[in-house]
Short mmCIF file of C-alpha atoms in Angstrom, two decimals:
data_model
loop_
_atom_site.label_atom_id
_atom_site.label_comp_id
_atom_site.label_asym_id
_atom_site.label_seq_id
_atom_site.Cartn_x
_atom_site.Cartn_y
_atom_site.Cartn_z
CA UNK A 1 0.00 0.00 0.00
CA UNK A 2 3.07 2.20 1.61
CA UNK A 3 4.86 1.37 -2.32
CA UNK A 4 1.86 2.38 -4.59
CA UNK A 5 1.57 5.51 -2.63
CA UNK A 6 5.27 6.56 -2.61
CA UNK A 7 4.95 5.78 -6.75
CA UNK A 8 1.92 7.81 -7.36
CA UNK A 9 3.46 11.11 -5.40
CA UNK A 10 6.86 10.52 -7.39
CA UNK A 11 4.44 10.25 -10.46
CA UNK A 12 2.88 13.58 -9.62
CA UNK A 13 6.07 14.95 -8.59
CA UNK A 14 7.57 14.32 -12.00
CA UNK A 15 4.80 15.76 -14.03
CA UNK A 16 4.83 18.70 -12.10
CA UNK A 17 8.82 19.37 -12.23
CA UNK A 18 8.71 18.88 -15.97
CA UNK A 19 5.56 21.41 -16.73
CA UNK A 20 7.97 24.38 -14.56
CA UNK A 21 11.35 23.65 -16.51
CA UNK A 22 11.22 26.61 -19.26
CA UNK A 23 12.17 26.17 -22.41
CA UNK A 24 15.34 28.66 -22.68
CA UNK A 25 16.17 29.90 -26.26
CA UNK A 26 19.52 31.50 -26.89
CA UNK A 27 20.01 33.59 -29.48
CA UNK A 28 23.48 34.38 -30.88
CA UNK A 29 25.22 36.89 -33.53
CA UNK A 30 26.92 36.10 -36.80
CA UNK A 31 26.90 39.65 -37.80
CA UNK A 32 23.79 40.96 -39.06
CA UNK A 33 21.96 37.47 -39.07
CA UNK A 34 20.47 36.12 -35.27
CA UNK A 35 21.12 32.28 -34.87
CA UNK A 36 17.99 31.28 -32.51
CA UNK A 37 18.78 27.89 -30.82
CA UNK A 38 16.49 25.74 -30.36
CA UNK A 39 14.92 27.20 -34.17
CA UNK A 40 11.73 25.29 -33.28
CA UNK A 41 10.82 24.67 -29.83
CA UNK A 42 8.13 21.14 -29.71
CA UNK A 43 5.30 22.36 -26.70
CA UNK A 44 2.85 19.92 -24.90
CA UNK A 45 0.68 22.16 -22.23
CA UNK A 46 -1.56 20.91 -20.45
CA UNK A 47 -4.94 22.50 -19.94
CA UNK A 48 -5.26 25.81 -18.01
CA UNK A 49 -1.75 25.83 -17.36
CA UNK A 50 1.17 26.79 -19.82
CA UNK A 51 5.12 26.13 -20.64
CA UNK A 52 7.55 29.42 -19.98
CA UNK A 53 9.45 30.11 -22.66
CA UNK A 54 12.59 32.32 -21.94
CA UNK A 55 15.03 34.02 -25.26
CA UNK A 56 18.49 34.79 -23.56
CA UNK A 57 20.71 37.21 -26.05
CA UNK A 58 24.59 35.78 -25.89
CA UNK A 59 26.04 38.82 -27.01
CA UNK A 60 29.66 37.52 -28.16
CA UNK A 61 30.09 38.71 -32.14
CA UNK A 62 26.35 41.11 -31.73
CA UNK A 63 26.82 44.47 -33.68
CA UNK A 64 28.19 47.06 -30.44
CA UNK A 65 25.30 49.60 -31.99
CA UNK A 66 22.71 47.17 -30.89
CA UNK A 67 20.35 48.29 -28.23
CA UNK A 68 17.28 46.92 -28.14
CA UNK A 69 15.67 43.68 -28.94
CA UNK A 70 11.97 42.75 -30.14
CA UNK A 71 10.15 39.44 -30.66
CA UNK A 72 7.73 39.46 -33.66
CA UNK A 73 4.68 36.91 -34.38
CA UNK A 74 3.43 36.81 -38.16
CA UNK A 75 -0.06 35.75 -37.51
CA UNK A 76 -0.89 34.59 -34.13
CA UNK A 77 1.23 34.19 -30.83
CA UNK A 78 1.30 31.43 -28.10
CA UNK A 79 0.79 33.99 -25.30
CA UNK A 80 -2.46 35.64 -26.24
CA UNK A 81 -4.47 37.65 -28.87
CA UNK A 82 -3.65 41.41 -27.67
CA UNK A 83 -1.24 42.81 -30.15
CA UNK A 84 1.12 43.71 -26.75
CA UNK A 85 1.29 39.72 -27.29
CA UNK A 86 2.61 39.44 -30.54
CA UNK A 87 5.27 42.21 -30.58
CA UNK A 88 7.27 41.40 -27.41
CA UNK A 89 9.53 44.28 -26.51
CA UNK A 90 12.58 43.59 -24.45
CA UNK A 91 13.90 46.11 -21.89
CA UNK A 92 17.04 48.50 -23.20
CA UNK A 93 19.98 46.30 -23.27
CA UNK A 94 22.84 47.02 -20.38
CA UNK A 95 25.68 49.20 -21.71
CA UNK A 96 28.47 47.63 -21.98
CA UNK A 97 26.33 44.54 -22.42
CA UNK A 98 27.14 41.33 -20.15
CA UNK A 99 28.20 38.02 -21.79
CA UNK A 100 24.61 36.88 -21.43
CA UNK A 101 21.33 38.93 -21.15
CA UNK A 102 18.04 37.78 -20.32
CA UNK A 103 15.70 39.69 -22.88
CA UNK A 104 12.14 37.85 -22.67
CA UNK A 105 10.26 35.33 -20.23
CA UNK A 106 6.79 34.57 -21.21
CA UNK A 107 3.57 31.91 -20.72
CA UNK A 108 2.51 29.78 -23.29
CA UNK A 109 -1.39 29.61 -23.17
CA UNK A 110 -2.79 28.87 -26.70
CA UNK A 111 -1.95 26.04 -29.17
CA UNK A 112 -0.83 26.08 -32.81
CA UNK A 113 1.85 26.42 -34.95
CA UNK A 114 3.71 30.07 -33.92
CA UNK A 115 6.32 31.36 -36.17
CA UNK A 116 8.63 34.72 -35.26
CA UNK A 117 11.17 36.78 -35.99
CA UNK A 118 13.76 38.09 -33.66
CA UNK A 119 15.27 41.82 -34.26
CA UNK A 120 18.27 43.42 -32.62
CA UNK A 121 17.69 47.67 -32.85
CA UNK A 122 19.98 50.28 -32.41
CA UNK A 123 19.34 53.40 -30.55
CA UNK A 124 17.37 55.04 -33.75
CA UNK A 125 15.19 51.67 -34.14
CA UNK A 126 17.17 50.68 -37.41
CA UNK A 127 17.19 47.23 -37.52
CA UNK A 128 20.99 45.74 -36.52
CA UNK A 129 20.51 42.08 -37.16
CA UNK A 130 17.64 39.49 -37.53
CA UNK A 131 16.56 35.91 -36.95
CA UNK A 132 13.76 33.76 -37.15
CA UNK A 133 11.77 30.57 -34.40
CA UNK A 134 9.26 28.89 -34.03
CA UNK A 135 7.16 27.55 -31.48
CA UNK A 136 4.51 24.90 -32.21
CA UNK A 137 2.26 24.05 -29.29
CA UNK A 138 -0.18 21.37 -28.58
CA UNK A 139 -2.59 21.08 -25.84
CA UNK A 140 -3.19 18.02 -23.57
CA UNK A 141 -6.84 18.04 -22.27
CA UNK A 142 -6.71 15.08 -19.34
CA UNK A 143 -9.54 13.39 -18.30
CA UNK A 144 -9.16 13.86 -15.14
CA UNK A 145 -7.25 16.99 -12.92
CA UNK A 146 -3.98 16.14 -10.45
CA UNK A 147 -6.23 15.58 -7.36
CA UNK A 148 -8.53 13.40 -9.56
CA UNK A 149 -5.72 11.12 -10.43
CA UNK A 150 -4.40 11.01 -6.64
CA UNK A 151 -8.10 10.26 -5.20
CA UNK A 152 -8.38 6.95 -7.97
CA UNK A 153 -5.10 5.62 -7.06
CA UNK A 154 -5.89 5.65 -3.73
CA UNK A 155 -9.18 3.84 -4.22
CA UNK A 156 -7.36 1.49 -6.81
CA UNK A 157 -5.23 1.25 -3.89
CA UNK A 158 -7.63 0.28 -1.31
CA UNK A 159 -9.48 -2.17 -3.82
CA UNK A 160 -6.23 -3.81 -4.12
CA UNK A 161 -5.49 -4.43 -1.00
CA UNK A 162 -9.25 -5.36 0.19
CA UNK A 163 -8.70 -8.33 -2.77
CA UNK A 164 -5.01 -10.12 -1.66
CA UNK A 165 -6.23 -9.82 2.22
CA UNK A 166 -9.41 -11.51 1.13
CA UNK A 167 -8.09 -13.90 -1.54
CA UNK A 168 -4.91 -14.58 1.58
CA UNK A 169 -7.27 -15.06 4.00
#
């Protein structure tokens, strides 16, 4: 009884520790072109909650005019339907900019195939350098919520071990 238990909160344990990991894209320069890394980022959400997605700018070989960064959807975005939510707008960068700089950190809430472009700006908005994602998001509807699952192994459970002391006995 003690075992199934212990199983079923490591089970729940799990699936909660991997919905919180983000998914961290890092985005590097070659010049005037943006290599985004992962380029396509694979998304399974589950119902009413989302997946964080977080771009980090490495700023090794980025043009030194560069200072400001903006995430653009084409059509649709995986963090809501406002325009605010498809042209993400990063804080100024530092100056002189640190190895690594966290620019975005955002929810995913709806499903579908999400395509973007990344821009690095210079002080007069003039675009600096470019690259291009995508994020492609499907939702996983369970039957049942986290507290539903716990209450029917515990019944299974108890059903279990009502049969082997009776079939024992």
């Amino acid at each position: 009884m003690t075992q199934m238990i212990v199983v079923l909160v490591l089970l729940v344990g799990f699936v909660a520790f991997a919905q919180s990991e983000p998914f961290i894209v890092k985005i590097g320069c070659r010049d005037e072109t943006l290599t985004v890394d992962p380029n396509r980022i694979d998304a399974l959400i589950l119902r009413g909650s989302g997946r964080v997605v977080e771009w980090t700018l490495e700023t090794d070989g980025c043009p030194v005019t560069a200072r400001y960064a903006e995430i653009h959807f084409d059509r649709s975005s995986p963090f809501g339907e406002t325009p605010a939510d498809r042209e993400l707008l990063a804080p100024e960068l530092p100056e002189p900019p640190p190895q690594s700089v966290e620019l975005l950190r955002r929810e995913i809430f709806l499903p579908g195939e999400h395509r973007y472009r990344v821009v690095l700006l210079d002080a007069d908005r003039n675009v600096v350098a470019k690259g291009e994602g995508r994020i492609s998001a499907r939702v996983i509807a369970p039957a049942m919520s986290t507290w539903g699952v716990i209450f029917a192994g515990i019944v299974l459970a108890a059903l279990f071990w009502g049969l082997r002391r009776r079939l024992w006995a």
